[in-house]
Amino acid sequence: MAEGSRASPLAFGQVVIGPPGSGKTTYCQAMQEFLARLGRSVAVVNLDPANEAPPCPCALDIGELVTLPDVMASLGLGPNGGLLYCMEYLQANADWLRDRLQALRGHYVLFDCPGQVELYTHHEALKNVFAQLAKWNFRLAAVHLVDSHYCTDPGKFISVLCTSLSTMLHVELPHVNVLSKMDLIEQYGKLAFNLDYYTEVMDLSYLVDHLASDPFFRNFRRLNEKLVEVIEDYSLVSFVPLKVQDKESMRQVMQAVDKANGYSFGDQEHRSLEALMSAAVGADFHFSSTLAVQEKYVQSQEKAVEEEVMDL
């Protein structure tokens, strides 16, 4: 098949990106199971050469082409340099990827990507691989996972916002930012603001004021103000909260991604979705992207306060 051939049918999917430990592989496994229950033919493609034993079966594994341990041993590179080399090697062997993906035509594809931030902020190899996929008629959305515990630290949250913005501008794909592990957020401490403040990325001047109360960050107020100005000037970053065990939350993320990559589901999947959600939460289901998670978080905090009072 000639590169970029218009004869190739459209294929839809997601490239799942984000820093190490953000839950990319867990997300791929959960989303595969969720979409399969709706009737989609889903295939997971492992593009992480450091992930030698994926917890779920993969239709295609980059380990067949190159692995990080082999690169480190043969070239004397460290983990970071080795991972960059692997992605450059994948780019140079794009024909291998194209040929293997031919067998997955007709499937909705989840690309489980490496966890090195540089790959999504300034390195070109993986970005070029995504561009090749677009030429092969893959319509993809980037799902950028960020661990929700960063919300509990204003300084880290500003850093996450900068990283997310940089990733969106560099990767050049329709983008959905996701706050993962929302079921664990109450373990990280009380949020300074309501959850929707973080998901909608509201007026960040309040966050700078909150940082200024810390003696360490007080000396960097001007820097933080400028960083916040850059984020707000682009006005691109927002988040969808995710709990992979919660069907409501998975549906919200799925719909955001389907809107981003242009996927249009048929009547059969629509009926399957209604049946699945009705079984989960009742027939009259209405869901707000943050309300359910916010309520559970507040209830957890109230319960903790009550227990402290009882102990006194």
Short mmCIF file of C-alpha atoms in Angstrom, two decimals:
data_model
loop_
_atom_site.label_atom_id
_atom_site.label_comp_id
_atom_site.label_asym_id
_atom_site.label_seq_id
_atom_site.Cartn_x
_atom_site.Cartn_y
_atom_site.Cartn_z
CA MET A 1 0.00 0.00 0.00
CA ALA A 2 1.35 3.44 -0.89
CA GLU A 3 1.96 5.77 2.01
CA GLY A 4 -1.06 7.98 2.69
CA SER A 5 -3.21 5.98 0.26
CA ARG A 6 -6.77 7.25 0.15
CA ALA A 7 -7.98 3.69 -0.42
CA SER A 8 -7.33 2.86 3.21
CA PRO A 9 -10.47 2.94 5.35
CA LEU A 10 -10.63 5.32 8.27
CA ALA A 11 -9.52 3.95 11.63
CA PHE A 12 -10.14 5.64 14.96
CA GLY A 13 -8.31 5.44 18.25
CA GLN A 14 -6.40 7.07 21.08
CA VAL A 15 -2.75 7.67 21.85
CA VAL A 16 -2.47 7.42 25.62
CA ILE A 17 0.34 9.60 26.89
CA GLY A 18 1.52 11.06 30.19
CA PRO A 19 4.27 10.94 32.79
CA PRO A 20 5.41 7.70 34.48
CA GLY A 21 2.95 6.27 36.99
CA SER A 22 -0.03 8.25 35.72
CA GLY A 23 -1.97 5.05 34.92
CA LYS A 24 -1.67 4.77 31.13
CA THR A 25 -1.60 0.97 30.93
CA THR A 26 -4.39 0.65 33.50
CA TYR A 27 -6.43 3.14 31.49
CA CYS A 28 -5.91 1.19 28.27
CA GLN A 29 -7.03 -2.03 29.92
CA ALA A 30 -10.12 -0.41 31.48
CA MET A 31 -11.08 1.46 28.30
CA GLN A 32 -10.66 -1.69 26.21
CA GLU A 33 -13.04 -3.57 28.49
CA PHE A 34 -15.53 -0.69 28.60
CA LEU A 35 -15.63 -0.21 24.81
CA ALA A 36 -15.81 -3.96 24.19
CA ARG A 37 -18.99 -4.08 26.27
CA LEU A 38 -20.43 -1.47 23.92
CA GLY A 39 -19.68 -3.63 20.90
CA ARG A 40 -16.52 -1.95 19.59
CA SER A 41 -13.71 -4.12 18.29
CA VAL A 42 -10.81 -2.77 20.33
CA ALA A 43 -7.11 -3.48 19.95
CA VAL A 44 -4.35 -2.34 22.31
CA VAL A 45 -0.96 -1.50 20.78
CA ASN A 46 1.99 -1.31 23.17
CA LEU A 47 4.43 1.39 22.03
CA ASP A 48 6.37 1.38 25.30
CA PRO A 49 9.64 -0.55 24.83
CA ALA A 50 10.17 -0.50 28.61
CA ASN A 51 6.90 -2.35 29.23
CA GLU A 52 7.98 -5.93 28.58
CA ALA A 53 5.04 -7.60 30.32
CA PRO A 54 1.77 -5.71 29.68
CA PRO A 55 -0.98 -6.81 32.09
CA CYS A 56 -3.48 -7.20 29.24
CA PRO A 57 -3.04 -8.92 25.86
CA CYS A 58 -1.74 -6.60 23.13
CA ALA A 59 -2.59 -6.99 19.47
CA LEU A 60 0.77 -5.44 18.61
CA ASP A 61 3.87 -4.98 20.77
CA ILE A 62 6.86 -2.78 19.96
CA GLY A 63 8.93 -5.41 21.78
CA GLU A 64 8.86 -7.38 18.52
CA LEU A 65 10.93 -4.55 16.98
CA VAL A 66 13.02 -3.15 19.82
CA THR A 67 13.21 -3.31 23.61
CA LEU A 68 14.72 -0.87 26.07
CA PRO A 69 16.93 -3.44 27.90
CA ASP A 70 18.49 -4.54 24.60
CA VAL A 71 19.23 -0.94 23.59
CA MET A 72 20.74 -0.11 26.97
CA ALA A 73 22.94 -3.22 26.91
CA SER A 74 24.13 -2.90 23.31
CA LEU A 75 24.65 0.87 23.17
CA GLY A 76 25.56 1.59 26.78
CA LEU A 77 22.72 4.09 27.20
CA GLY A 78 20.76 4.92 30.33
CA PRO A 79 16.96 4.53 30.59
CA ASN A 80 16.16 8.02 29.26
CA GLY A 81 18.60 7.98 26.38
CA GLY A 82 17.64 4.41 25.54
CA LEU A 83 13.95 5.30 25.37
CA LEU A 84 14.65 8.22 23.05
CA TYR A 85 16.69 5.91 20.82
CA CYS A 86 13.84 3.37 20.75
CA MET A 87 11.38 6.00 19.55
CA GLU A 88 13.81 7.17 16.88
CA TYR A 89 14.25 3.54 15.82
CA LEU A 90 10.47 3.14 15.60
CA GLN A 91 10.27 6.27 13.45
CA ALA A 92 12.99 4.96 11.17
CA ASN A 93 11.13 1.64 10.84
CA ALA A 94 7.69 3.08 10.22
CA ASP A 95 7.09 0.46 7.51
CA TRP A 96 7.17 -2.24 10.18
CA LEU A 97 4.46 -0.42 12.15
CA ARG A 98 2.34 0.22 9.07
CA ASP A 99 2.46 -3.42 7.98
CA ARG A 100 1.51 -4.70 11.44
CA LEU A 101 -1.36 -2.21 11.74
CA GLN A 102 -2.93 -3.49 8.51
CA ALA A 103 -4.19 -6.50 10.42
CA LEU A 104 -6.00 -4.19 12.84
CA ARG A 105 -8.09 -2.33 10.26
CA GLY A 106 -11.67 -2.25 11.49
CA HIS A 107 -10.55 -2.03 15.10
CA TYR A 108 -10.62 0.93 17.46
CA VAL A 109 -6.97 1.20 18.50
CA LEU A 110 -5.54 2.23 21.87
CA PHE A 111 -1.84 3.12 21.62
CA ASP A 112 -0.17 2.69 25.03
CA CYS A 113 2.80 5.08 24.85
CA PRO A 114 5.99 5.50 26.94
CA GLY A 115 6.06 7.60 30.09
CA GLN A 116 8.95 9.94 29.32
CA VAL A 117 7.76 13.56 29.35
CA GLU A 118 10.43 14.77 26.89
CA LEU A 119 8.85 12.65 24.17
CA TYR A 120 5.74 14.85 24.28
CA THR A 121 7.20 18.27 24.99
CA HIS A 122 10.13 18.71 22.59
CA HIS A 123 11.47 15.44 21.11
CA GLU A 124 10.32 14.88 17.53
CA ALA A 125 10.32 11.08 17.05
CA LEU A 126 6.98 10.12 18.60
CA LYS A 127 5.33 13.25 17.23
CA ASN A 128 6.44 12.16 13.75
CA VAL A 129 5.09 8.66 14.34
CA PHE A 130 1.70 10.17 15.19
CA ALA A 131 1.87 12.23 11.99
CA GLN A 132 2.55 9.04 10.02
CA LEU A 133 -0.49 7.40 11.59
CA ALA A 134 -2.59 10.34 10.41
CA LYS A 135 -1.27 9.83 6.86
CA TRP A 136 -2.39 6.19 7.11
CA ASN A 137 -5.95 7.38 7.80
CA PHE A 138 -5.89 6.95 11.56
CA ARG A 139 -8.06 9.56 13.27
CA LEU A 140 -6.54 9.84 16.73
CA ALA A 141 -7.01 11.86 19.89
CA ALA A 142 -4.27 12.24 22.48
CA VAL A 143 -5.41 11.26 25.97
CA HIS A 144 -2.97 12.90 28.36
CA LEU A 145 -3.17 11.37 31.84
CA VAL A 146 -2.09 13.36 34.91
CA ASP A 147 -2.14 11.97 38.45
CA SER A 148 -4.83 13.81 40.44
CA HIS A 149 -2.61 14.11 43.51
CA TYR A 150 -0.93 17.14 41.88
CA CYS A 151 -4.12 19.10 42.61
CA THR A 152 -3.29 19.05 46.31
CA ASP A 153 -0.09 21.05 45.78
CA PRO A 154 -0.56 24.44 44.03
CA GLY A 155 3.07 24.58 42.91
CA LYS A 156 2.92 21.12 41.34
CA PHE A 157 -0.42 21.91 39.73
CA ILE A 158 1.01 24.96 37.96
CA SER A 159 3.85 22.74 36.76
CA VAL A 160 1.32 20.19 35.46
CA LEU A 161 -0.57 22.93 33.64
CA CYS A 162 2.63 24.07 31.91
CA THR A 163 3.51 20.50 30.94
CA SER A 164 0.00 19.83 29.63
CA LEU A 165 0.03 23.01 27.55
CA SER A 166 3.47 22.25 26.15
CA THR A 167 2.34 18.72 25.27
CA MET A 168 -0.79 19.96 23.52
CA LEU A 169 1.19 22.40 21.39
CA HIS A 170 3.93 19.90 20.52
CA VAL A 171 1.97 16.72 19.81
CA GLU A 172 -0.48 18.50 17.49
CA LEU A 173 -3.40 16.11 17.95
CA PRO A 174 -6.93 16.66 19.26
CA HIS A 175 -6.31 16.56 22.99
CA VAL A 176 -8.14 15.40 26.11
CA ASN A 177 -6.44 15.99 29.46
CA VAL A 178 -7.49 13.54 32.16
CA LEU A 179 -7.02 13.68 35.94
CA SER A 180 -6.48 10.00 36.75
CA LYS A 181 -6.81 8.10 40.03
CA MET A 182 -9.64 10.30 41.31
CA ASP A 183 -10.65 7.48 43.64
CA LEU A 184 -7.41 8.11 45.58
CA ILE A 185 -7.50 11.89 45.74
CA GLU A 186 -8.88 12.05 49.28
CA GLN A 187 -5.76 10.21 50.45
CA TYR A 188 -3.55 13.08 49.30
CA GLY A 189 -5.10 15.75 51.51
CA LYS A 190 -7.69 18.49 51.29
CA LEU A 191 -7.89 20.59 48.12
CA ALA A 192 -7.46 24.34 48.44
CA PHE A 193 -10.44 24.90 46.09
CA ASN A 194 -13.40 22.93 44.77
CA LEU A 195 -12.59 20.22 42.25
CA ASP A 196 -14.17 22.09 39.34
CA TYR A 197 -11.63 24.86 39.88
CA TYR A 198 -8.92 22.39 38.84
CA THR A 199 -10.80 20.61 36.06
CA GLU A 200 -12.00 23.81 34.38
CA VAL A 201 -8.73 25.68 35.18
CA MET A 202 -10.51 28.78 36.41
CA ASP A 203 -8.96 32.12 37.43
CA LEU A 204 -5.45 31.02 38.36
CA SER A 205 -4.66 34.25 40.22
CA TYR A 206 -6.24 32.61 43.27
CA LEU A 207 -3.71 29.82 42.97
CA VAL A 208 -0.84 32.33 42.87
CA ASP A 209 -2.24 34.05 45.97
CA HIS A 210 -2.43 30.69 47.71
CA LEU A 211 1.20 30.00 46.79
CA ALA A 212 2.25 33.39 48.13
CA SER A 213 1.26 32.25 51.63
CA ASP A 214 4.18 29.79 51.48
CA PRO A 215 7.48 31.51 52.44
CA PHE A 216 9.38 29.50 49.82
CA PHE A 217 7.10 30.38 46.90
CA ARG A 218 6.69 33.99 48.01
CA ASN A 219 10.07 34.77 46.46
CA PHE A 220 8.88 33.37 43.12
CA ARG A 221 5.53 35.13 42.92
CA ARG A 222 6.46 37.12 39.82
CA LEU A 223 7.60 33.96 38.03
CA ASN A 224 4.40 32.11 38.92
CA GLU A 225 2.31 35.06 37.75
CA LYS A 226 4.01 34.96 34.35
CA LEU A 227 3.57 31.19 34.05
CA VAL A 228 -0.10 31.53 34.87
CA GLU A 229 -0.46 34.31 32.29
CA VAL A 230 0.94 32.03 29.58
CA ILE A 231 -1.50 29.25 30.50
CA GLU A 232 -4.48 31.61 30.55
CA ASP A 233 -3.47 33.37 27.32
CA TYR A 234 -3.65 30.08 25.40
CA SER A 235 -6.83 29.07 27.24
CA LEU A 236 -6.50 25.45 26.09
CA VAL A 237 -6.01 23.38 29.23
CA SER A 238 -8.89 21.72 31.07
CA PHE A 239 -9.30 18.27 32.59
CA VAL A 240 -11.79 15.42 32.74
CA PRO A 241 -11.74 13.53 36.07
CA LEU A 242 -11.38 9.75 35.82
CA LYS A 243 -12.05 6.78 38.07
CA VAL A 244 -11.45 3.65 36.00
CA GLN A 245 -13.71 1.55 38.25
CA ASP A 246 -16.64 3.95 37.72
CA LYS A 247 -18.74 3.44 34.56
CA GLU A 248 -20.06 7.01 34.77
CA SER A 249 -16.54 8.41 34.75
CA MET A 250 -15.44 6.12 31.91
CA ARG A 251 -18.42 7.22 29.85
CA GLN A 252 -17.55 10.87 30.35
CA VAL A 253 -13.98 10.34 29.18
CA MET A 254 -15.11 8.20 26.23
CA GLN A 255 -17.52 10.88 25.04
CA ALA A 256 -14.86 13.59 25.33
CA VAL A 257 -12.43 11.49 23.27
CA ASP A 258 -15.08 10.54 20.68
CA LYS A 259 -15.84 14.23 20.21
CA ALA A 260 -12.14 15.03 19.87
CA ASN A 261 -11.25 12.42 17.23
CA GLY A 262 -14.56 12.56 15.34
CA TYR A 263 -15.71 9.02 16.10
CA SER A 264 -19.42 8.58 15.44
CA PHE A 265 -21.04 5.50 16.92
CA GLY A 266 -24.02 3.68 15.45
CA ASP A 267 -27.41 2.78 16.87
CA GLN A 268 -26.30 -0.58 18.24
CA GLU A 269 -23.54 0.95 20.35
CA HIS A 270 -25.89 3.69 21.50
CA ARG A 271 -28.35 1.07 22.76
CA SER A 272 -25.53 -0.86 24.43
CA LEU A 273 -24.37 2.31 26.16
CA GLU A 274 -27.86 3.06 27.44
CA ALA A 275 -28.23 -0.48 28.74
CA LEU A 276 -24.84 -0.41 30.42
CA MET A 277 -25.42 2.93 32.13
CA SER A 278 -28.98 2.06 33.12
CA ALA A 279 -27.69 -1.05 34.87
CA ALA A 280 -25.06 1.05 36.61
CA VAL A 281 -27.04 4.06 37.82
CA GLY A 282 -30.69 3.74 36.81
CA ALA A 283 -32.60 4.65 33.66
CA ASP A 284 -32.76 8.39 34.33
CA PHE A 285 -29.05 8.91 34.18
CA HIS A 286 -27.61 12.42 34.10
CA PHE A 287 -23.95 13.00 34.72
CA SER A 288 -21.85 16.09 35.36
CA SER A 289 -18.14 15.67 34.69
CA THR A 290 -17.12 16.74 38.17
CA LEU A 291 -20.22 16.77 40.38
CA ALA A 292 -20.22 13.08 41.29
CA VAL A 293 -16.52 13.02 42.11
CA GLN A 294 -16.76 16.33 43.98
CA GLU A 295 -19.61 15.05 46.16
CA LYS A 296 -17.73 11.86 47.06
CA TYR A 297 -14.60 13.86 47.86
CA VAL A 298 -16.51 16.30 50.12
CA GLN A 299 -18.29 13.44 51.87
CA SER A 300 -14.96 11.76 52.53
CA GLN A 301 -13.53 14.97 53.99
CA GLU A 302 -16.61 15.50 56.19
CA LYS A 303 -16.37 11.94 57.48
CA ALA A 304 -12.70 12.47 58.36
CA VAL A 305 -13.56 15.64 60.29
CA GLU A 306 -16.34 13.86 62.17
CA GLU A 307 -13.96 11.08 63.16
CA GLU A 308 -11.43 13.62 64.44
CA VAL A 309 -14.14 15.32 66.52
CA MET A 310 -15.24 11.98 67.98
CA ASP A 311 -11.65 11.18 68.92
CA LEU A 312 -11.44 14.46 70.83
#
